[in-house]
Short mmCIF file of C-alpha atoms and ligand atoms in Angstrom, two decimals:
data_model
loop_
_atom_site.label_atom_id
_atom_site.label_comp_id
_atom_site.label_asym_id
_atom_site.label_seq_id
_atom_site.Cartn_x
_atom_site.Cartn_y
_atom_site.Cartn_z
CA UNK A 1 -96.61 -41.33 101.35
CA UNK A 2 -96.00 -43.06 104.62
CA UNK A 3 -94.11 -46.12 105.72
CA UNK A 4 -93.78 -47.75 109.10
CA UNK A 5 -90.30 -47.62 110.57
CA UNK A 6 -88.98 -49.29 113.70
CA UNK A 7 -87.29 -47.04 116.28
CA UNK A 8 -83.84 -48.25 115.17
CA UNK A 9 -84.59 -47.60 111.50
CA UNK A 10 -85.97 -44.16 112.24
CA UNK A 11 -82.90 -43.17 114.30
CA UNK A 12 -80.54 -44.42 111.63
CA UNK A 13 -82.33 -42.65 108.76
CA UNK A 14 -82.52 -39.39 110.77
CA UNK A 15 -78.81 -39.65 111.46
CA UNK A 16 -78.05 -40.10 107.76
CA UNK A 17 -80.33 -37.11 107.01
CA UNK A 18 -78.52 -34.97 109.58
CA UNK A 19 -74.99 -35.91 108.46
CA UNK A 20 -75.83 -35.45 104.78
CA UNK A 21 -77.11 -31.94 105.33
CA UNK A 22 -73.98 -31.12 107.36
CA UNK A 23 -71.87 -32.38 104.45
CA UNK A 24 -74.00 -30.39 102.02
CA UNK A 25 -75.07 -33.43 99.99
CA UNK A 26 -78.48 -34.99 99.35
CA UNK A 27 -79.17 -38.50 100.57
CA UNK A 28 -82.07 -40.80 99.76
CA UNK A 29 -83.24 -44.16 100.97
CA UNK A 30 -83.92 -46.18 97.86
CA UNK A 31 -84.36 -49.60 96.23
CA UNK A 32 -85.55 -52.85 97.75
CA UNK A 33 -85.92 -51.38 101.25
CA UNK A 34 -88.42 -48.77 100.08
CA UNK A 35 -90.24 -51.36 97.94
CA UNK A 36 -90.55 -53.84 100.78
CA UNK A 37 -91.58 -51.21 103.34
CA UNK A 38 -94.29 -49.90 101.03
CA UNK A 39 -95.52 -53.48 100.73
CA UNK A 40 -95.66 -53.66 104.52
CA UNK A 41 -92.81 -56.17 104.75
CA UNK A 42 -89.79 -56.09 107.01
CA UNK A 43 -86.39 -55.46 105.45
CA UNK A 44 -83.02 -55.25 107.17
CA UNK A 45 -80.96 -54.15 104.14
CA UNK A 46 -81.06 -50.41 103.67
CA UNK A 47 -79.68 -48.77 100.52
CA UNK A 48 -78.67 -45.14 100.84
CA UNK A 49 -78.11 -43.12 97.70
CA UNK A 50 -75.93 -40.05 98.06
CA UNK A 51 -75.75 -37.37 95.39
CA UNK A 52 -72.05 -36.88 96.15
CA UNK A 53 -69.48 -39.06 97.87
CA UNK A 54 -71.25 -42.11 99.35
CA UNK A 55 -68.09 -43.43 101.00
CA UNK A 56 -67.48 -40.16 102.85
CA UNK A 57 -71.10 -40.15 104.00
CA UNK A 58 -70.73 -43.72 105.32
CA UNK A 59 -67.56 -42.81 107.26
CA UNK A 60 -69.19 -39.73 108.80
CA UNK A 61 -72.30 -41.69 109.77
CA UNK A 62 -70.19 -44.38 111.41
CA UNK A 63 -68.27 -41.72 113.36
CA UNK A 64 -71.56 -40.54 114.94
CA UNK A 65 -72.63 -44.01 116.09
CA UNK A 66 -71.45 -44.91 119.59
CA UNK A 67 -70.07 -48.34 118.72
CA UNK A 68 -68.30 -46.95 115.62
CA UNK A 69 -69.30 -49.72 113.20
CA UNK A 70 -66.65 -50.82 110.74
CA UNK A 71 -67.10 -49.32 107.28
CA UNK A 72 -66.31 -51.77 104.50
CA UNK A 73 -65.42 -49.95 101.31
CA UNK A 74 -65.77 -51.47 97.83
CA UNK A 75 -63.62 -48.98 95.95
CA UNK A 76 -64.28 -50.45 92.52
CA UNK A 77 -68.02 -49.96 92.90
CA UNK A 78 -67.77 -46.72 94.86
CA UNK A 79 -69.85 -48.21 97.66
CA UNK A 80 -69.47 -48.61 101.41
CA UNK A 81 -71.28 -50.79 103.90
CA UNK A 82 -71.75 -50.80 107.65
CA UNK A 83 -73.76 -52.86 110.08
CA UNK A 84 -75.47 -51.40 113.08
CA UNK A 85 -78.29 -52.51 115.35
CA UNK A 86 -79.09 -55.52 113.14
CA UNK A 87 -79.37 -53.33 110.03
CA UNK A 88 -77.09 -53.62 107.02
CA UNK A 89 -76.66 -50.21 105.45
CA UNK A 90 -75.11 -49.75 102.04
CA UNK A 91 -74.04 -46.32 100.79
CA UNK A 92 -73.57 -45.53 97.16
CA UNK A 93 -72.90 -42.32 95.28
CA UNK A 94 -75.45 -41.44 92.58
CA UNK A 95 -74.01 -42.55 89.28
CA UNK A 96 -74.39 -43.09 85.64
CA UNK A 97 -73.33 -46.58 84.83
CA UNK A 98 -73.07 -48.51 81.65
CA UNK A 99 -71.72 -51.85 80.64
CA UNK A 100 -69.69 -52.33 77.49
CA UNK A 101 -71.25 -54.79 75.06
CA UNK A 102 -69.23 -57.89 75.93
CA UNK A 103 -68.18 -57.26 79.43
CA UNK A 104 -69.78 -57.28 82.83
CA UNK A 105 -67.43 -54.62 84.15
CA UNK A 106 -69.36 -51.40 84.55
CA UNK A 107 -68.04 -48.00 83.54
CA UNK A 108 -69.19 -45.76 86.38
CA UNK A 109 -69.35 -41.97 86.46
CA UNK A 110 -70.89 -39.67 89.07
CA UNK A 111 -74.43 -38.63 88.18
CA UNK A 112 -77.60 -36.92 89.37
CA UNK A 113 -80.51 -38.49 91.25
CA UNK A 114 -82.36 -38.86 87.94
CA UNK A 115 -79.33 -40.53 86.28
CA UNK A 116 -79.17 -42.97 89.10
CA UNK A 117 -82.84 -43.85 89.09
CA UNK A 118 -82.78 -44.22 85.28
CA UNK A 119 -80.24 -46.98 85.56
CA UNK A 120 -82.14 -49.06 88.10
CA UNK A 121 -83.81 -52.28 87.12
CA UNK A 122 -87.54 -51.84 87.76
CA UNK A 123 -89.93 -49.02 88.53
CA UNK A 124 -90.80 -50.61 91.88
CA UNK A 125 -87.10 -50.56 92.77
CA UNK A 126 -86.62 -46.95 91.68
CA UNK A 127 -88.66 -45.35 94.47
CA UNK A 128 -86.90 -43.15 96.99
CA UNK A 129 -87.42 -40.95 100.05
CA UNK A 130 -85.23 -37.93 100.63
CA UNK A 131 -83.58 -38.09 104.06
CA UNK A 132 -83.76 -35.14 106.42
CA UNK A 133 -82.65 -34.56 109.98
CA UNK A 134 -86.19 -35.27 111.15
CA UNK A 135 -86.55 -38.44 109.08
CA UNK A 136 -88.24 -39.16 105.76
CA UNK A 137 -88.84 -36.24 103.45
CA UNK A 138 -90.05 -35.95 99.87
CA UNK A 139 -91.15 -39.18 98.13
CA UNK A 140 -89.51 -39.61 94.71
CA UNK A 141 -91.37 -41.63 92.10
CA UNK A 142 -90.17 -40.72 88.61
CA UNK A 143 -91.56 -43.71 86.73
CA UNK A 144 -94.93 -44.54 88.26
CA UNK A 145 -93.38 -47.18 90.51
CA UNK A 146 -96.00 -46.65 93.22
CA UNK A 147 -98.81 -47.47 90.81
CA UNK A 148 -96.92 -50.54 89.60
CA UNK A 149 -96.47 -51.60 93.20
CA UNK A 150 -100.21 -51.27 93.77
CA UNK A 151 -101.09 -53.03 90.52
CA UNK A 152 -98.46 -55.73 90.98
CA UNK A 153 -96.40 -54.99 87.87
CA UNK A 154 -92.70 -55.50 87.13
CA UNK A 155 -91.66 -52.93 84.54
CA UNK A 156 -88.33 -51.42 83.51
CA UNK A 157 -88.09 -47.64 84.05
CA UNK A 158 -86.59 -47.04 80.60
CA UNK A 159 -86.60 -49.07 77.37
CA UNK A 160 -86.25 -52.77 78.36
CA UNK A 161 -83.42 -53.27 75.88
CA UNK A 162 -81.36 -50.57 77.64
CA UNK A 163 -82.10 -51.87 81.15
CA UNK A 164 -81.27 -55.47 80.22
CA UNK A 165 -78.23 -54.57 78.20
CA UNK A 166 -76.82 -52.70 81.24
CA UNK A 167 -77.09 -55.87 83.28
CA UNK A 168 -78.66 -58.97 81.72
CA UNK A 169 -79.07 -60.56 85.16
CA UNK A 170 -82.05 -58.25 85.52
CA UNK A 171 -84.02 -60.57 83.22
CA UNK A 172 -83.72 -63.25 85.88
CA UNK A 173 -84.47 -60.71 88.58
CA UNK A 174 -87.70 -59.80 86.78
CA UNK A 175 -88.75 -63.45 86.86
CA UNK A 176 -87.69 -63.82 90.48
CA UNK A 177 -89.55 -60.69 91.63
CA UNK A 178 -92.67 -61.75 89.71
CA UNK A 179 -92.50 -65.09 91.52
CA UNK A 180 -91.61 -63.71 94.98
CA UNK A 181 -94.08 -60.85 94.99
CA UNK A 182 -96.73 -62.59 92.92
CA UNK A 183 -96.53 -59.76 90.36
CA UNK A 184 -96.97 -59.80 86.58
CA UNK A 185 -94.19 -58.75 84.22
CA UNK A 186 -95.51 -56.00 81.93
CA UNK A 187 -96.02 -57.03 78.32
CA UNK A 188 -93.32 -54.73 76.98
CA UNK A 189 -90.79 -55.80 79.60
CA UNK A 190 -91.58 -59.45 78.91
CA UNK A 191 -91.07 -58.92 75.18
CA UNK A 192 -87.78 -57.20 76.04
CA UNK A 193 -86.63 -60.26 77.97
CA UNK A 194 -87.51 -62.59 75.09
CA UNK A 195 -85.48 -60.37 72.77
CA UNK A 196 -82.44 -60.10 75.04
CA UNK A 197 -82.55 -63.63 76.50
CA UNK A 198 -79.30 -64.80 74.88
CA UNK A 199 -77.41 -62.00 76.66
CA UNK A 200 -77.79 -63.97 79.90
CA UNK A 201 -74.77 -65.93 78.67
CA UNK A 202 -72.38 -63.16 79.72
CA UNK A 203 -73.53 -63.38 83.33
CA UNK A 204 -71.49 -65.46 85.77
CA UNK A 205 -73.10 -68.65 87.01
CA UNK A 206 -72.64 -67.47 90.60
CA UNK A 207 -75.08 -64.62 89.99
CA UNK A 208 -77.46 -66.83 88.03
CA UNK A 209 -77.35 -69.34 90.87
CA UNK A 210 -78.32 -66.71 93.46
CA UNK A 211 -81.46 -65.89 91.50
CA UNK A 212 -82.25 -69.57 90.92
CA UNK A 213 -82.02 -70.22 94.64
CA UNK A 214 -84.41 -67.35 95.31
CA UNK A 215 -86.89 -68.72 92.78
CA UNK A 216 -86.54 -72.16 94.37
CA UNK A 217 -87.32 -70.66 97.78
CA UNK A 218 -90.62 -69.12 96.58
CA UNK A 219 -93.97 -70.46 97.76
CA UNK A 220 -94.82 -71.61 94.25
CA UNK A 221 -91.60 -71.96 92.23
CA UNK A 222 -93.47 -73.21 89.14
CA UNK A 223 -94.41 -69.58 88.41
CA UNK A 224 -90.73 -68.72 88.02
CA UNK A 225 -89.91 -71.78 85.94
CA UNK A 226 -92.83 -71.22 83.58
CA UNK A 227 -91.58 -67.66 83.04
CA UNK A 228 -88.01 -68.86 82.54
CA UNK A 229 -89.37 -71.22 79.92
CA UNK A 230 -91.68 -68.80 78.10
CA UNK A 231 -89.01 -66.10 77.94
CA UNK A 232 -86.43 -68.53 76.52
CA UNK A 233 -84.00 -68.03 79.44
CA UNK A 234 -84.12 -71.56 80.84
CA UNK A 235 -82.10 -73.41 78.15
CA UNK A 236 -79.09 -71.18 78.88
CA UNK A 237 -78.51 -72.72 82.29
CA UNK A 238 -80.87 -75.69 82.69
CA UNK A 239 -81.35 -77.15 79.21
CA UNK A 240 -82.18 -80.53 80.77
CA UNK A 241 -85.34 -79.06 82.29
CA UNK A 242 -86.35 -77.44 78.99
CA UNK A 243 -86.01 -80.83 77.33
CA UNK A 244 -88.65 -82.30 79.63
CA UNK A 245 -91.20 -80.32 77.67
CA UNK A 246 -93.41 -81.89 75.08
CA UNK A 247 -95.58 -84.90 74.47
CA UNK A 248 -95.04 -87.71 71.98
CA UNK A 249 -97.86 -89.76 70.56
CA UNK A 250 -97.58 -93.16 68.89
CA UNK A 251 -100.33 -95.60 68.05
CA UNK A 252 -102.77 -93.33 69.84
CA UNK A 253 -100.73 -93.50 73.07
CA UNK A 254 -99.17 -90.38 74.52
CA UNK A 255 -97.16 -89.79 77.70
CA UNK A 256 -97.55 -86.91 80.09
CA UNK A 257 -95.65 -83.66 79.59
CA UNK A 258 -92.78 -84.13 82.01
CA UNK A 259 -92.01 -80.41 82.27
CA UNK A 260 -95.43 -79.56 83.66
CA UNK A 261 -95.48 -82.74 85.73
CA UNK A 262 -92.11 -81.79 87.26
CA UNK A 263 -93.35 -78.30 88.10
CA UNK A 264 -96.45 -79.71 89.72
CA UNK A 265 -94.29 -82.01 91.83
CA UNK A 266 -92.08 -79.06 92.75
CA UNK A 267 -95.07 -76.98 93.89
CA UNK A 268 -96.66 -79.86 95.78
CA UNK A 269 -93.36 -80.52 97.54
CA UNK A 270 -92.86 -76.81 98.27
CA UNK A 271 -96.25 -76.77 100.01
CA UNK A 272 -94.91 -79.31 102.47
CA UNK A 273 -91.22 -78.48 102.78
CA UNK A 274 -88.98 -75.43 102.60
CA UNK A 275 -85.87 -77.61 102.31
CA UNK A 276 -84.22 -76.06 99.27
CA UNK A 277 -82.30 -79.26 98.39
CA UNK A 278 -85.40 -81.39 98.53
CA UNK A 279 -86.94 -78.85 96.15
CA UNK A 280 -83.96 -79.33 93.82
CA UNK A 281 -84.56 -83.08 94.04
CA UNK A 282 -88.18 -82.48 92.99
CA UNK A 283 -87.01 -80.40 90.03
CA UNK A 284 -84.52 -83.05 88.95
CA UNK A 285 -86.33 -86.27 89.86
CA UNK A 286 -87.38 -87.05 86.26
CA UNK A 287 -84.54 -85.20 84.53
CA UNK A 288 -83.44 -88.32 82.61
CA UNK A 289 -86.86 -89.08 81.16
CA UNK A 290 -86.04 -87.62 77.73
CA UNK A 291 -82.82 -89.68 77.60
CA UNK A 292 -84.48 -92.94 78.59
CA UNK A 293 -87.75 -92.60 76.68
CA UNK A 294 -88.71 -95.63 74.55
CA UNK A 295 -91.86 -96.82 72.89
CA UNK A 296 -92.43 -100.50 73.54
CA UNK A 297 -95.15 -102.24 71.55
CA UNK A 298 -96.31 -104.17 74.59
CA UNK A 299 -96.20 -101.39 77.21
CA UNK A 300 -96.41 -98.06 75.42
CA UNK A 301 -94.03 -95.31 76.62
CA UNK A 302 -91.38 -96.35 79.13
CA UNK A 303 -88.56 -94.54 80.90
CA UNK A 304 -86.61 -97.52 82.23
CA UNK A 305 -83.66 -96.61 84.41
CA UNK A 306 -84.44 -92.89 84.44
CA UNK A 307 -83.75 -92.77 88.17
CA UNK A 308 -80.24 -94.14 87.70
CA UNK A 309 -79.39 -92.07 84.64
CA UNK A 310 -80.96 -89.04 86.37
CA UNK A 311 -78.81 -89.52 89.48
CA UNK A 312 -75.71 -89.43 87.24
CA UNK A 313 -76.89 -86.17 85.70
CA UNK A 314 -77.04 -84.42 89.08
CA UNK A 315 -73.29 -83.77 89.65
CA UNK A 316 -72.67 -82.06 86.27
CA UNK A 317 -75.78 -79.91 86.72
CA UNK A 318 -74.67 -78.87 90.22
CA UNK A 319 -71.17 -78.18 88.92
CA UNK A 320 -72.44 -76.01 86.08
CA UNK A 321 -74.71 -74.01 88.37
CA UNK A 322 -71.96 -73.67 91.02
CA UNK A 323 -74.21 -75.32 93.57
CA UNK A 324 -72.43 -76.99 96.49
CA UNK A 325 -70.86 -80.29 95.44
CA UNK A 326 -70.69 -81.79 98.95
CA UNK A 327 -73.59 -82.96 101.08
CA UNK A 328 -76.36 -81.05 99.18
CA UNK A 329 -75.36 -82.59 95.85
CA UNK A 330 -75.08 -86.07 97.36
CA UNK A 331 -78.50 -85.68 98.95
CA UNK A 332 -80.17 -84.61 95.69
CA UNK A 333 -78.45 -87.42 93.81
CA UNK A 334 -79.65 -89.92 96.37
CA UNK A 335 -83.24 -88.65 96.22
CA UNK A 336 -83.28 -88.88 92.41
CA UNK A 337 -81.79 -92.37 92.59
CA UNK A 338 -84.29 -93.63 95.15
CA UNK A 339 -87.47 -91.83 94.09
CA UNK A 340 -89.15 -94.94 92.66
CA UNK A 341 -88.24 -97.31 95.46
CA UNK A 342 -91.05 -96.53 97.92
CA UNK A 343 -93.61 -97.27 95.17
CA UNK A 344 -92.59 -100.93 95.32
CA UNK A 345 -93.29 -100.91 99.05
CA UNK A 346 -96.89 -99.86 98.51
CA UNK A 347 -97.60 -103.31 97.04
CA UNK A 348 -99.29 -105.82 99.33
CA UNK A 349 -96.56 -108.38 98.92
CA UNK A 350 -93.65 -106.06 99.82
CA UNK A 351 -91.40 -107.90 102.25
CA UNK A 352 -89.78 -106.69 105.45
CA UNK A 353 -86.44 -107.12 103.77
CA UNK A 354 -87.45 -104.62 101.06
CA UNK A 355 -88.35 -102.14 103.80
CA UNK A 356 -85.03 -102.76 105.56
CA UNK A 357 -83.13 -102.26 102.31
CA UNK A 358 -84.79 -98.95 101.64
CA UNK A 359 -84.15 -97.83 105.21
CA UNK A 360 -80.51 -98.82 104.80
CA UNK A 361 -80.13 -97.00 101.47
CA UNK A 362 -82.08 -93.86 102.44
CA UNK A 363 -80.81 -93.65 106.04
CA UNK A 364 -81.86 -90.48 107.79
CA UNK A 365 -83.30 -89.10 104.54
CA UNK A 366 -86.17 -91.57 104.45
CA UNK A 367 -88.75 -88.95 105.51
CA UNK A 368 -87.62 -86.53 102.80
CA UNK A 369 -87.84 -89.35 100.25
CA UNK A 370 -91.42 -90.10 101.24
CA UNK A 371 -92.35 -86.43 100.99
CA UNK A 372 -90.93 -86.42 97.47
CA UNK A 373 -92.87 -89.57 96.55
CA UNK A 374 -96.10 -88.13 97.88
CA UNK A 375 -95.52 -84.92 95.92
CA UNK A 376 -94.91 -87.08 92.83
CA UNK A 377 -98.58 -88.12 92.77
CA UNK A 378 -100.02 -85.72 90.21
CA UNK A 379 -102.95 -87.74 88.94
CA UNK A 380 -106.05 -85.73 88.10
CA UNK A 381 -108.23 -88.50 89.47
CA UNK A 382 -108.99 -87.68 93.13
CA UNK A 383 -109.83 -91.31 93.90
CA UNK A 384 -106.43 -92.42 92.67
CA UNK A 385 -104.64 -89.67 94.59
CA UNK A 386 -106.43 -90.71 97.76
CA UNK A 387 -105.56 -94.35 97.24
CA UNK A 388 -101.87 -93.62 96.56
CA UNK A 389 -101.61 -91.34 99.59
CA UNK A 390 -103.20 -93.98 101.81
CA UNK A 391 -100.69 -96.50 100.45
CA UNK A 392 -97.78 -94.23 101.39
CA UNK A 393 -99.29 -93.79 104.82
CA UNK A 394 -99.17 -97.55 105.20
CA UNK A 395 -95.55 -97.55 104.02
CA UNK A 396 -94.75 -94.98 106.71
CA UNK A 397 -96.34 -97.23 109.32
CA UNK A 398 -94.38 -100.24 108.06
CA UNK A 399 -91.18 -98.26 108.19
CA UNK A 400 -91.81 -97.32 111.83
CA UNK A 401 -92.56 -100.96 112.64
CA UNK A 402 -89.45 -102.38 110.95
CA UNK A 403 -87.31 -99.55 112.27
CA UNK A 404 -88.40 -100.20 115.87
CA UNK A 405 -87.57 -103.84 115.52
CA UNK A 406 -84.39 -103.75 113.44
CA UNK A 407 -82.92 -100.26 113.91
CA UNK A 408 -81.70 -100.08 110.33
CA UNK A 409 -81.80 -96.31 109.79
CA UNK A 410 -78.23 -94.95 110.01
CA UNK A 411 -77.18 -98.47 110.76
CA UNK A 412 -73.64 -99.80 110.59
CA UNK A 413 -73.31 -103.59 110.32
CA UNK A 414 -72.07 -105.06 113.65
CA UNK A 415 -68.81 -106.41 112.23
CA UNK A 416 -66.27 -103.86 111.01
CA UNK A 417 -63.63 -104.30 108.34
CA UNK A 418 -61.02 -103.90 111.09
CA UNK A 419 -62.38 -106.90 112.94
CA UNK A 420 -62.45 -109.04 109.79
CA UNK A 421 -58.79 -108.20 109.14
CA UNK A 422 -57.81 -109.09 112.70
CA UNK A 423 -59.85 -112.32 112.66
CA UNK A 424 -58.07 -113.68 109.60
CA UNK A 425 -54.84 -111.72 109.98
CA UNK A 426 -55.20 -110.22 106.52
CA UNK A 427 -54.51 -106.82 105.01
CA UNK A 428 -57.17 -104.59 103.40
CA UNK A 429 -58.28 -106.57 100.37
CA UNK A 430 -61.22 -107.75 98.29
CA UNK A 431 -61.88 -110.56 100.73
CA UNK A 432 -62.67 -108.07 103.50
CA UNK A 433 -65.32 -106.54 101.23
CA UNK A 434 -66.77 -109.92 100.31
CA UNK A 435 -67.26 -110.87 103.97
CA UNK A 436 -68.63 -107.44 104.90
CA UNK A 437 -71.15 -107.55 102.04
CA UNK A 438 -72.24 -111.06 102.96
CA UNK A 439 -72.96 -109.99 106.55
CA UNK A 440 -74.85 -106.88 105.46
CA UNK A 441 -76.90 -108.82 102.92
CA UNK A 442 -77.77 -111.57 105.41
CA UNK A 443 -79.01 -109.02 107.93
CA UNK A 444 -80.99 -107.00 105.38
CA UNK A 445 -82.51 -110.20 103.99
CA UNK A 446 -83.44 -111.28 107.52
CA UNK A 447 -81.36 -114.49 107.27
CA UNK A 448 -79.57 -113.65 110.51
CA UNK A 449 -80.59 -111.20 113.26
CA UNK A 450 -78.98 -107.78 113.43
CA UNK A 451 -76.69 -108.93 116.29
CA UNK A 452 -72.97 -109.23 116.87
CA UNK A 453 -72.80 -112.95 117.71
CA UNK A 454 -74.74 -114.06 114.65
CA UNK A 455 -72.68 -111.77 112.43
CA UNK A 456 -69.44 -113.13 113.98
CA UNK A 457 -70.44 -116.70 113.18
CA UNK A 458 -71.29 -115.75 109.62
CA UNK A 459 -67.94 -114.00 109.28
CA UNK A 460 -66.11 -117.23 110.23
CA UNK A 461 -68.30 -119.28 107.91
CA UNK A 462 -67.82 -116.95 104.94
CA UNK A 463 -64.10 -116.76 105.62
CA UNK A 464 -63.75 -120.51 105.50
CA UNK A 465 -65.81 -120.65 102.29
CA UNK A 466 -63.27 -118.42 100.56
CA UNK A 467 -60.32 -120.30 102.03
CA UNK A 468 -59.34 -118.02 104.90
CA UNK A 469 -57.99 -119.38 108.15
CA UNK A 470 -59.00 -117.59 111.35
CA UNK A 471 -56.31 -116.77 113.93
CA UNK A 472 -56.00 -119.17 116.85
CA UNK A 473 -57.56 -116.91 119.46
CA UNK A 474 -60.31 -115.66 117.23
CA UNK A 475 -62.98 -116.13 119.91
CA UNK A 476 -61.09 -113.69 122.13
CA UNK A 477 -61.83 -110.96 119.61
CA UNK A 478 -65.47 -111.21 120.61
CA UNK A 479 -64.66 -109.94 124.08
CA UNK A 480 -62.63 -107.01 122.71
CA UNK A 481 -65.04 -105.88 120.06
CA UNK A 482 -68.50 -106.48 121.32
N1 LIG B 1 -80.40 -53.01 91.22
C1 LIG B 1 -80.44 -52.87 89.85
N2 LIG B 1 -79.97 -53.88 89.03
C2 LIG B 1 -79.47 -55.00 89.58
C3 LIG B 1 -79.43 -55.16 90.97
C4 LIG B 1 -79.90 -54.14 91.76
O1 LIG B 1 -80.91 -51.86 89.36
N3 LIG B 1 -79.02 -55.97 88.77
C5 LIG B 1 -80.88 -51.90 92.07
C6 LIG B 1 -82.37 -51.94 92.35
O2 LIG B 1 -82.81 -50.61 92.48
C7 LIG B 1 -82.44 -52.67 93.68
C8 LIG B 1 -81.20 -52.12 94.38
O3 LIG B 1 -80.24 -51.96 93.34
O4 LIG B 1 -83.62 -52.38 94.38
C9 LIG B 1 -80.67 -53.03 95.47
O5 LIG B 1 -80.28 -54.25 94.94
P1 LIG B 1 -80.40 -55.62 95.70
O6 LIG B 1 -80.07 -55.42 97.14
O7 LIG B 1 -79.67 -56.64 94.92
O8 LIG B 1 -81.92 -56.00 95.48
P2 LIG B 1 -83.22 -55.65 96.27
O9 LIG B 1 -84.12 -54.91 95.35
O10 LIG B 1 -82.90 -55.03 97.57
O11 LIG B 1 -83.90 -57.06 96.48
P3 LIG B 1 -83.25 -58.41 96.99
O12 LIG B 1 -82.51 -58.12 98.23
O13 LIG B 1 -84.44 -59.28 97.18
O14 LIG B 1 -82.38 -58.88 95.87
#
């Protein structure tokens, strides 16, 4: 068995081989690094398995490297890590490990190579090369992992129930690897996941989130989500997405299955953009459809307000999944909120003011929003798809036109709250908001140009309408603020 190593990797692995034989212990390169290398991929994370003291091996290896890389020791896990030459090398002593029924804290004891490989998650991750002073030695494949790698199969090395009970996160890893590598999960392993699915509850959301993000980053994330659904894992962390499934029929009228529609949108979007948050927006864009679903005699199935209700559902979902609550959450919420707006602009009669309003509300995210809208076209009728796409192209052109003229994207109205307070000598109050809103509305509506002087006049006019008196030298403020 042969794998291609860079010069740096070769030198590092030879060094580990040399030091291990000096220490009288066996060392192996194992896990994801071996898997990825055998698949011809690059991998910068190297896992070294030492039948003996992994921490001692790490310290000795570091001592032989000129720049003496820092060894970070995780005592609780019996592991050590160092970084050298752009490689991240983790050392671990071979161990037997088991998890008590209701806890995630492992009980770890030293073990043999076989013990260690037995407790790994999948056959394709349980492949190893012995390390010698001259580089890679014997290839270790105790569970037919090489064949599974060739056939594209994710399979647990021992009984699935034992593998998943040791660490239930592995059920999500199986789905993620199947998605990332475009592999199938073996029938028995899949049945094992279905059986153990509820155990995912004991796993921290941080770990679940990491796997979700990796599924989201795949070329075709629908593969992962369909597996999460068919195994019964999905409702444990994204019940809202599970609830999108299903079709209702009344008076011979049915609506589309919003689960499969959502996944199609997610894939279509992922073809065009690797922005993980825009992908989340695609996943969540119709999340409130089950909540807002009605059957109206005159119109059939409707989902009125699903964009608004959906936007409100975004923060609790992000919170639950421990996704970042700052800018990423606000962006996803905004996309969900606005995802129907560009449709209105595809109509012939859409006004410039509607374009300006959308530009104002979407700001710099307008291009992302249009990508989402284009991905949202999942009609099976190619003529329709073509027509809708052409319409969005026209919307893009209109946006460029209006933007060139009015500069609304990332726009701040020309009169600030500060200036309004100075002009009428008032403190922060509702009146400041009323005047600010009036100016913004007038500009977006096109009633006044997007210019300081016109906005200043309107400010004075609005002020007088609500009974405010400007200061004597109000005109002088123009000079200061313009
Ligand atoms: N492993 C395991 N069970 C887990 C996590 C990891 O058995 N829940 C083992 C596998 O043998 C895996 C190795 O530890 O190959 C390294 O784990 P990790 O770095 O998390 O995964 P990789 O397989 O390297 O893949 P990725 O980096 O894509 O997660």
